[in-house]
Amino acid sequence: MTACRPIFLVSIFVVLVASAVVSAVTVDEIPDVFDYTFEDVDPIKIYAGPVTFAHRRHTSDHQITCNRCHHTLNEGDTAMQEHCRDCHSEPGFVRGREAEDMDEEMLLEHYLNALHAQCIGCHRELKMKDRQRKIPLGCTECHDRSRLPSSNR
């Protein structure tokens, strides 16, 4: 039993060192902020405004792995070979009466629906795990209404 202990401790040490090396390499590759503006979307349909996404804060501070959001990446990969719109190719954000006759798969074909499902789904999941934690759930906690065209404010 005691002969296994050094092997176990060495294994733990190797895993910790490997994790530190991987995170040190990928942190430098992570964009600090990603600005989600949607020029190809009718501004009338963007009620809440664009989102400035704190990419590095989500990955570094909150320890969210790349493949949590970029679900086509393999564990440990950091380079994106494709864009969300390669699969979620339908334009716009479908909701309300327009969405009533669509199943979830059809809704997720629309890029902005997929993006919202990804972000809001994660935020809700984390809030359910820790109700005391400050996690944005309301539209304007992520969306910046001041950057909307004046006709939409």
Short mmCIF file of N, CA and C in Angstrom, two decimals:
data_model
loop_
_atom_site.label_atom_id
_atom_site.label_comp_id
_atom_site.label_asym_id
_atom_site.label_seq_id
_atom_site.Cartn_x
_atom_site.Cartn_y
_atom_site.Cartn_z
N MET A 1 0.82 -1.19 0.00
CA MET A 1 0.00 0.00 0.00
C MET A 1 0.87 1.26 0.00
N THR A 2 1.93 1.27 0.81
CA THR A 2 2.79 2.46 0.88
C THR A 2 3.61 2.62 -0.38
N ALA A 3 3.85 1.55 -1.16
CA ALA A 3 4.60 1.66 -2.41
C ALA A 3 3.78 2.42 -3.46
N CYS A 4 2.49 2.36 -3.37
CA CYS A 4 1.62 3.05 -4.33
C CYS A 4 1.55 4.56 -4.06
N ARG A 5 1.79 4.93 -2.83
CA ARG A 5 1.66 6.34 -2.45
C ARG A 5 2.60 7.26 -3.22
N PRO A 6 3.92 6.94 -3.36
CA PRO A 6 4.79 7.82 -4.15
C PRO A 6 4.35 7.93 -5.61
N ILE A 7 3.90 6.83 -6.19
CA ILE A 7 3.43 6.87 -7.58
C ILE A 7 2.20 7.76 -7.69
N PHE A 8 1.30 7.66 -6.73
CA PHE A 8 0.10 8.49 -6.72
C PHE A 8 0.47 9.96 -6.60
N LEU A 9 1.39 10.29 -5.68
CA LEU A 9 1.80 11.68 -5.48
C LEU A 9 2.51 12.24 -6.71
N VAL A 10 3.35 11.44 -7.34
CA VAL A 10 4.03 11.88 -8.56
C VAL A 10 2.99 12.11 -9.67
N SER A 11 2.01 11.24 -9.77
CA SER A 11 0.95 11.40 -10.78
C SER A 11 0.20 12.70 -10.57
N ILE A 12 -0.15 13.00 -9.34
CA ILE A 12 -0.85 14.26 -9.02
C ILE A 12 0.02 15.45 -9.40
N PHE A 13 1.30 15.40 -9.08
CA PHE A 13 2.23 16.48 -9.40
C PHE A 13 2.30 16.70 -10.91
N VAL A 14 2.41 15.63 -11.67
CA VAL A 14 2.50 15.73 -13.13
C VAL A 14 1.23 16.37 -13.70
N VAL A 15 0.08 15.95 -13.21
CA VAL A 15 -1.19 16.52 -13.68
C VAL A 15 -1.25 18.01 -13.38
N LEU A 16 -0.85 18.41 -12.18
CA LEU A 16 -0.88 19.83 -11.81
C LEU A 16 0.06 20.66 -12.66
N VAL A 17 1.26 20.17 -12.89
CA VAL A 17 2.23 20.89 -13.73
C VAL A 17 1.71 20.98 -15.16
N ALA A 18 1.18 19.89 -15.70
CA ALA A 18 0.64 19.90 -17.07
C ALA A 18 -0.51 20.89 -17.19
N SER A 19 -1.38 20.94 -16.18
CA SER A 19 -2.50 21.89 -16.19
C SER A 19 -2.00 23.32 -16.19
N ALA A 20 -1.00 23.61 -15.39
CA ALA A 20 -0.45 24.96 -15.31
C ALA A 20 0.17 25.37 -16.64
N VAL A 21 0.88 24.45 -17.28
CA VAL A 21 1.50 24.75 -18.57
C VAL A 21 0.44 25.01 -19.62
N VAL A 22 -0.59 24.18 -19.69
CA VAL A 22 -1.65 24.36 -20.68
C VAL A 22 -2.37 25.67 -20.46
N SER A 23 -2.73 26.00 -19.22
CA SER A 23 -3.44 27.24 -18.96
C SER A 23 -2.55 28.45 -19.21
N ALA A 24 -1.26 28.36 -18.92
CA ALA A 24 -0.35 29.49 -19.17
C ALA A 24 -0.23 29.76 -20.66
N VAL A 25 -0.22 28.72 -21.47
CA VAL A 25 -0.10 28.90 -22.91
C VAL A 25 -1.39 29.46 -23.49
N THR A 26 -2.52 28.94 -23.08
CA THR A 26 -3.77 29.35 -23.70
C THR A 26 -4.24 30.72 -23.22
N VAL A 27 -3.90 31.13 -22.02
CA VAL A 27 -4.35 32.43 -21.51
C VAL A 27 -3.86 33.55 -22.41
N ASP A 28 -2.63 33.46 -22.92
CA ASP A 28 -2.10 34.50 -23.79
C ASP A 28 -2.81 34.54 -25.14
N GLU A 29 -3.39 33.43 -25.56
CA GLU A 29 -4.08 33.37 -26.84
C GLU A 29 -5.52 33.86 -26.76
N ILE A 30 -6.03 34.04 -25.57
CA ILE A 30 -7.43 34.39 -25.38
C ILE A 30 -7.64 35.89 -25.58
N PRO A 31 -8.56 36.27 -26.46
CA PRO A 31 -8.85 37.70 -26.58
C PRO A 31 -9.45 38.21 -25.28
N ASP A 32 -9.06 39.41 -24.87
CA ASP A 32 -9.54 39.98 -23.62
C ASP A 32 -11.04 40.26 -23.68
N VAL A 33 -11.46 40.93 -24.73
CA VAL A 33 -12.86 41.31 -24.89
C VAL A 33 -13.27 41.02 -26.32
N PHE A 34 -14.47 40.53 -26.49
CA PHE A 34 -15.01 40.30 -27.83
C PHE A 34 -16.29 41.10 -27.92
N ASP A 35 -16.38 41.93 -28.94
CA ASP A 35 -17.53 42.81 -29.09
C ASP A 35 -18.53 42.19 -30.05
N TYR A 36 -19.69 41.79 -29.53
CA TYR A 36 -20.74 41.22 -30.35
C TYR A 36 -21.63 42.35 -30.87
N THR A 37 -21.39 42.74 -32.11
CA THR A 37 -22.30 43.65 -32.80
C THR A 37 -22.77 42.90 -34.03
N PHE A 38 -23.98 43.14 -34.44
CA PHE A 38 -24.57 42.34 -35.50
C PHE A 38 -25.08 43.24 -36.61
N GLU A 39 -24.17 43.61 -37.53
CA GLU A 39 -24.52 44.50 -38.61
C GLU A 39 -25.55 43.89 -39.55
N ASP A 40 -25.54 42.56 -39.67
CA ASP A 40 -26.44 41.89 -40.61
C ASP A 40 -27.82 41.61 -40.01
N VAL A 41 -28.07 42.08 -38.80
CA VAL A 41 -29.36 41.86 -38.15
C VAL A 41 -30.13 43.17 -38.15
N ASP A 42 -31.39 43.09 -38.49
CA ASP A 42 -32.26 44.26 -38.50
C ASP A 42 -32.23 44.92 -37.11
N PRO A 43 -31.79 46.20 -37.03
CA PRO A 43 -31.69 46.85 -35.71
C PRO A 43 -33.01 46.92 -34.97
N ILE A 44 -34.12 46.87 -35.68
CA ILE A 44 -35.43 46.89 -35.03
C ILE A 44 -35.59 45.65 -34.15
N LYS A 45 -34.97 44.52 -34.55
CA LYS A 45 -35.10 43.27 -33.79
C LYS A 45 -34.11 43.17 -32.63
N ILE A 46 -33.17 44.10 -32.54
CA ILE A 46 -32.22 44.07 -31.43
C ILE A 46 -32.71 45.06 -30.38
N TYR A 47 -33.52 44.58 -29.48
CA TYR A 47 -34.13 45.45 -28.48
C TYR A 47 -33.14 45.82 -27.37
N ALA A 48 -32.25 44.93 -27.06
CA ALA A 48 -31.42 45.13 -25.88
C ALA A 48 -30.05 45.72 -26.17
N GLY A 49 -29.60 45.74 -27.41
CA GLY A 49 -28.30 46.31 -27.75
C GLY A 49 -27.21 45.27 -27.85
N PRO A 50 -26.03 45.70 -28.35
CA PRO A 50 -24.91 44.78 -28.51
C PRO A 50 -24.32 44.35 -27.17
N VAL A 51 -23.49 43.32 -27.21
CA VAL A 51 -22.86 42.77 -26.00
C VAL A 51 -21.35 42.91 -26.13
N THR A 52 -20.71 43.41 -25.08
CA THR A 52 -19.26 43.37 -24.99
C THR A 52 -18.95 42.22 -24.05
N PHE A 53 -18.42 41.15 -24.61
CA PHE A 53 -18.19 39.91 -23.88
C PHE A 53 -16.78 39.88 -23.31
N ALA A 54 -16.67 39.77 -22.01
CA ALA A 54 -15.36 39.70 -21.33
C ALA A 54 -14.83 38.28 -21.43
N HIS A 55 -14.26 37.97 -22.58
CA HIS A 55 -13.82 36.61 -22.90
C HIS A 55 -12.78 36.10 -21.91
N ARG A 56 -11.74 36.87 -21.68
CA ARG A 56 -10.66 36.42 -20.78
C ARG A 56 -11.18 36.23 -19.35
N ARG A 57 -12.08 37.10 -18.90
CA ARG A 57 -12.61 36.96 -17.55
C ARG A 57 -13.37 35.64 -17.41
N HIS A 58 -14.12 35.27 -18.44
CA HIS A 58 -14.86 34.01 -18.38
C HIS A 58 -13.91 32.81 -18.34
N THR A 59 -12.85 32.86 -19.14
CA THR A 59 -11.95 31.71 -19.21
C THR A 59 -10.95 31.68 -18.05
N SER A 60 -10.39 32.82 -17.70
CA SER A 60 -9.35 32.86 -16.66
C SER A 60 -9.95 32.96 -15.26
N ASP A 61 -10.75 33.99 -15.03
CA ASP A 61 -11.30 34.22 -13.69
C ASP A 61 -12.32 33.16 -13.29
N HIS A 62 -13.18 32.79 -14.24
CA HIS A 62 -14.26 31.84 -13.93
C HIS A 62 -13.90 30.40 -14.29
N GLN A 63 -12.70 30.19 -14.88
CA GLN A 63 -12.20 28.85 -15.20
C GLN A 63 -13.15 28.06 -16.11
N ILE A 64 -13.75 28.72 -17.08
CA ILE A 64 -14.62 28.05 -18.04
C ILE A 64 -13.75 27.56 -19.19
N THR A 65 -13.82 26.28 -19.49
CA THR A 65 -13.00 25.72 -20.57
C THR A 65 -13.52 26.20 -21.92
N CYS A 66 -12.61 26.24 -22.89
CA CYS A 66 -12.97 26.72 -24.23
C CYS A 66 -14.13 25.93 -24.83
N ASN A 67 -14.10 24.60 -24.66
CA ASN A 67 -15.13 23.79 -25.30
C ASN A 67 -16.48 23.84 -24.59
N ARG A 68 -16.56 24.56 -23.50
CA ARG A 68 -17.87 24.77 -22.86
C ARG A 68 -18.75 25.62 -23.79
N CYS A 69 -18.17 26.66 -24.36
CA CYS A 69 -18.92 27.53 -25.29
C CYS A 69 -18.69 27.12 -26.74
N HIS A 70 -17.44 26.85 -27.07
CA HIS A 70 -17.09 26.43 -28.42
C HIS A 70 -17.23 24.91 -28.46
N HIS A 71 -18.46 24.45 -28.51
CA HIS A 71 -18.75 23.04 -28.27
C HIS A 71 -18.23 22.09 -29.34
N THR A 72 -17.70 22.62 -30.45
CA THR A 72 -17.12 21.73 -31.46
C THR A 72 -15.63 21.48 -31.23
N LEU A 73 -15.04 22.18 -30.27
CA LEU A 73 -13.63 21.97 -29.93
C LEU A 73 -13.46 20.70 -29.10
N ASN A 74 -12.36 20.04 -29.31
CA ASN A 74 -12.00 18.92 -28.44
C ASN A 74 -11.39 19.46 -27.16
N GLU A 75 -11.47 18.70 -26.09
CA GLU A 75 -10.89 19.10 -24.80
C GLU A 75 -9.42 19.49 -24.98
N GLY A 76 -9.06 20.68 -24.52
CA GLY A 76 -7.68 21.14 -24.58
C GLY A 76 -7.32 21.93 -25.83
N ASP A 77 -8.14 21.84 -26.90
CA ASP A 77 -7.87 22.62 -28.10
C ASP A 77 -8.23 24.08 -27.87
N THR A 78 -7.52 24.98 -28.56
CA THR A 78 -7.84 26.41 -28.44
C THR A 78 -8.09 27.08 -29.78
N ALA A 79 -7.65 26.48 -30.86
CA ALA A 79 -7.79 27.11 -32.18
C ALA A 79 -9.12 26.73 -32.82
N MET A 80 -9.90 27.73 -33.14
CA MET A 80 -11.19 27.50 -33.78
C MET A 80 -10.97 27.31 -35.28
N GLN A 81 -11.50 26.24 -35.83
CA GLN A 81 -11.41 25.98 -37.27
C GLN A 81 -12.67 26.43 -37.99
N GLU A 82 -13.72 26.67 -37.24
CA GLU A 82 -14.99 27.05 -37.84
C GLU A 82 -15.65 28.13 -37.01
N HIS A 83 -16.63 28.76 -37.58
CA HIS A 83 -17.38 29.81 -36.90
C HIS A 83 -18.75 29.24 -36.55
N CYS A 84 -19.36 29.77 -35.52
CA CYS A 84 -20.69 29.33 -35.10
C CYS A 84 -21.66 29.32 -36.29
N ARG A 85 -21.54 30.32 -37.15
CA ARG A 85 -22.46 30.47 -38.28
C ARG A 85 -22.28 29.39 -39.34
N ASP A 86 -21.21 28.62 -39.25
CA ASP A 86 -21.05 27.52 -40.20
C ASP A 86 -22.17 26.49 -40.01
N CYS A 87 -22.61 26.30 -38.80
CA CYS A 87 -23.71 25.37 -38.52
C CYS A 87 -25.02 26.10 -38.23
N HIS A 88 -24.93 27.15 -37.43
CA HIS A 88 -26.11 27.94 -37.06
C HIS A 88 -26.22 29.07 -38.09
N SER A 89 -26.65 28.69 -39.31
CA SER A 89 -26.51 29.58 -40.46
C SER A 89 -27.70 30.47 -40.75
N GLU A 90 -28.82 30.22 -40.11
CA GLU A 90 -29.98 31.06 -40.36
C GLU A 90 -29.79 32.41 -39.66
N PRO A 91 -30.17 33.50 -40.33
CA PRO A 91 -29.97 34.83 -39.73
C PRO A 91 -31.02 35.14 -38.67
N GLY A 92 -30.67 36.11 -37.84
CA GLY A 92 -31.64 36.69 -36.93
C GLY A 92 -31.86 35.97 -35.62
N PHE A 93 -32.77 36.55 -34.88
CA PHE A 93 -33.14 36.09 -33.56
C PHE A 93 -34.64 35.84 -33.61
N VAL A 94 -35.05 34.58 -33.59
CA VAL A 94 -36.44 34.22 -33.75
C VAL A 94 -37.05 34.00 -32.37
N ARG A 95 -38.15 34.70 -32.11
CA ARG A 95 -38.84 34.53 -30.82
C ARG A 95 -40.30 34.94 -30.98
N GLY A 96 -41.06 34.80 -29.92
CA GLY A 96 -42.47 35.19 -29.95
C GLY A 96 -43.28 34.37 -30.93
N ARG A 97 -44.23 35.01 -31.60
CA ARG A 97 -45.12 34.30 -32.53
C ARG A 97 -44.36 33.64 -33.67
N GLU A 98 -43.29 34.28 -34.10
CA GLU A 98 -42.47 33.73 -35.19
C GLU A 98 -41.88 32.38 -34.80
N ALA A 99 -41.64 32.16 -33.51
CA ALA A 99 -40.99 30.94 -33.03
C ALA A 99 -41.97 29.86 -32.58
N GLU A 100 -43.26 30.19 -32.51
CA GLU A 100 -44.24 29.26 -31.95
C GLU A 100 -44.27 27.89 -32.63
N ASP A 101 -44.11 27.87 -33.93
CA ASP A 101 -44.23 26.60 -34.66
C ASP A 101 -42.88 25.91 -34.88
N MET A 102 -41.82 26.41 -34.24
CA MET A 102 -40.49 25.83 -34.43
C MET A 102 -40.10 24.97 -33.24
N ASP A 103 -39.48 23.82 -33.53
CA ASP A 103 -38.95 23.03 -32.42
C ASP A 103 -37.56 23.58 -32.06
N GLU A 104 -36.98 23.05 -31.00
CA GLU A 104 -35.69 23.58 -30.51
C GLU A 104 -34.60 23.49 -31.57
N GLU A 105 -34.56 22.40 -32.30
CA GLU A 105 -33.54 22.24 -33.33
C GLU A 105 -33.66 23.33 -34.41
N MET A 106 -34.89 23.63 -34.81
CA MET A 106 -35.10 24.68 -35.81
C MET A 106 -34.69 26.05 -35.26
N LEU A 107 -35.01 26.30 -34.01
CA LEU A 107 -34.64 27.58 -33.39
C LEU A 107 -33.13 27.75 -33.33
N LEU A 108 -32.43 26.65 -33.00
CA LEU A 108 -30.98 26.74 -32.85
C LEU A 108 -30.24 26.84 -34.18
N GLU A 109 -30.95 26.67 -35.29
CA GLU A 109 -30.35 26.92 -36.59
C GLU A 109 -30.08 28.41 -36.77
N HIS A 110 -30.80 29.23 -36.04
CA HIS A 110 -30.62 30.69 -36.11
C HIS A 110 -29.49 31.07 -35.17
N TYR A 111 -28.50 31.75 -35.72
CA TYR A 111 -27.28 32.09 -35.00
C TYR A 111 -27.53 32.77 -33.65
N LEU A 112 -28.33 33.80 -33.63
CA LEU A 112 -28.54 34.52 -32.37
C LEU A 112 -29.33 33.70 -31.36
N ASN A 113 -30.20 32.82 -31.81
CA ASN A 113 -30.89 31.93 -30.88
C ASN A 113 -29.89 30.97 -30.23
N ALA A 114 -28.97 30.44 -31.04
CA ALA A 114 -27.96 29.52 -30.51
C ALA A 114 -27.05 30.24 -29.51
N LEU A 115 -26.67 31.46 -29.85
CA LEU A 115 -25.82 32.24 -28.96
C LEU A 115 -26.52 32.52 -27.64
N HIS A 116 -27.78 32.92 -27.69
CA HIS A 116 -28.54 33.17 -26.47
C HIS A 116 -28.71 31.89 -25.64
N ALA A 117 -29.02 30.79 -26.31
CA ALA A 117 -29.19 29.52 -25.58
C ALA A 117 -27.90 29.16 -24.85
N GLN A 118 -26.77 29.39 -25.49
CA GLN A 118 -25.47 29.07 -24.90
C GLN A 118 -25.21 29.95 -23.67
N CYS A 119 -25.32 31.25 -23.83
CA CYS A 119 -24.99 32.18 -22.74
C CYS A 119 -26.00 32.12 -21.60
N ILE A 120 -27.26 32.28 -21.94
CA ILE A 120 -28.30 32.31 -20.91
C ILE A 120 -28.40 30.96 -20.21
N GLY A 121 -28.27 29.88 -20.99
CA GLY A 121 -28.33 28.55 -20.38
C GLY A 121 -27.25 28.35 -19.34
N CYS A 122 -26.03 28.79 -19.64
CA CYS A 122 -24.92 28.66 -18.69
C CYS A 122 -25.17 29.54 -17.46
N HIS A 123 -25.60 30.77 -17.68
CA HIS A 123 -25.85 31.68 -16.56
C HIS A 123 -26.93 31.12 -15.63
N ARG A 124 -28.01 30.59 -16.21
CA ARG A 124 -29.09 30.02 -15.39
C ARG A 124 -28.60 28.80 -14.61
N GLU A 125 -27.83 27.96 -15.29
CA GLU A 125 -27.29 26.76 -14.64
C GLU A 125 -26.42 27.14 -13.44
N LEU A 126 -25.55 28.12 -13.62
CA LEU A 126 -24.66 28.54 -12.53
C LEU A 126 -25.46 29.19 -11.40
N LYS A 127 -26.48 29.95 -11.74
CA LYS A 127 -27.31 30.59 -10.72
C LYS A 127 -28.06 29.55 -9.89
N MET A 128 -28.51 28.47 -10.55
CA MET A 128 -29.21 27.40 -9.82
C MET A 128 -28.27 26.70 -8.83
N LYS A 129 -27.00 26.60 -9.19
CA LYS A 129 -26.02 25.96 -8.31
C LYS A 129 -25.68 26.84 -7.11
N ASP A 130 -25.70 28.16 -7.31
CA ASP A 130 -25.32 29.09 -6.24
C ASP A 130 -26.16 30.36 -6.36
N ARG A 131 -27.28 30.37 -5.66
CA ARG A 131 -28.23 31.49 -5.77
C ARG A 131 -27.67 32.81 -5.21
N GLN A 132 -26.65 32.73 -4.38
CA GLN A 132 -26.05 33.94 -3.80
C GLN A 132 -25.06 34.61 -4.75
N ARG A 133 -24.58 33.86 -5.74
CA ARG A 133 -23.58 34.37 -6.66
C ARG A 133 -24.20 35.40 -7.61
N LYS A 134 -23.48 36.49 -7.85
CA LYS A 134 -23.97 37.53 -8.76
C LYS A 134 -23.68 37.10 -10.19
N ILE A 135 -24.71 36.67 -10.87
CA ILE A 135 -24.61 36.22 -12.26
C ILE A 135 -25.67 36.97 -13.06
N PRO A 136 -25.27 37.62 -14.15
CA PRO A 136 -26.27 38.38 -14.92
C PRO A 136 -27.31 37.46 -15.56
N LEU A 137 -28.57 37.79 -15.36
CA LEU A 137 -29.67 37.04 -15.95
C LEU A 137 -30.58 37.93 -16.79
N GLY A 138 -30.63 39.21 -16.49
CA GLY A 138 -31.48 40.13 -17.23
C GLY A 138 -30.81 40.62 -18.50
N CYS A 139 -31.60 40.99 -19.48
CA CYS A 139 -31.08 41.40 -20.79
C CYS A 139 -30.02 42.50 -20.69
N THR A 140 -30.34 43.57 -19.97
CA THR A 140 -29.44 44.73 -19.95
C THR A 140 -28.25 44.55 -19.01
N GLU A 141 -28.14 43.41 -18.38
CA GLU A 141 -26.94 43.14 -17.58
C GLU A 141 -25.77 42.73 -18.49
N CYS A 142 -26.08 42.29 -19.71
CA CYS A 142 -25.05 41.96 -20.70
C CYS A 142 -25.13 42.89 -21.91
N HIS A 143 -26.34 43.22 -22.31
CA HIS A 143 -26.56 44.08 -23.48
C HIS A 143 -26.47 45.55 -23.10
N ASP A 144 -25.85 46.34 -23.96
CA ASP A 144 -25.67 47.78 -23.72
C ASP A 144 -26.65 48.58 -24.57
N ARG A 145 -27.76 48.99 -23.94
CA ARG A 145 -28.80 49.74 -24.66
C ARG A 145 -28.31 51.09 -25.17
N SER A 146 -27.29 51.65 -24.54
CA SER A 146 -26.80 52.97 -24.98
C SER A 146 -26.15 52.90 -26.36
N ARG A 147 -25.80 51.70 -26.82
CA ARG A 147 -25.18 51.54 -28.13
C ARG A 147 -26.19 51.17 -29.21
N LEU A 148 -27.46 51.20 -28.89
CA LEU A 148 -28.50 50.96 -29.89
C LEU A 148 -28.69 52.21 -30.75
N PRO A 149 -29.17 52.03 -31.99
CA PRO A 149 -29.59 53.22 -32.74
C PRO A 149 -30.64 53.97 -31.94
N SER A 150 -30.65 55.28 -32.02
CA SER A 150 -31.56 56.08 -31.18
C SER A 150 -33.01 55.72 -31.37
N SER A 151 -33.38 55.19 -32.52
CA SER A 151 -34.79 54.82 -32.76
C SER A 151 -35.20 53.60 -31.96
N ASN A 152 -34.25 52.84 -31.43
CA ASN A 152 -34.57 51.62 -30.68
C ASN A 152 -34.51 51.80 -29.16
N ARG A 153 -34.07 52.95 -28.69
CA ARG A 153 -33.90 53.12 -27.23
C ARG A 153 -35.20 53.37 -26.54
#
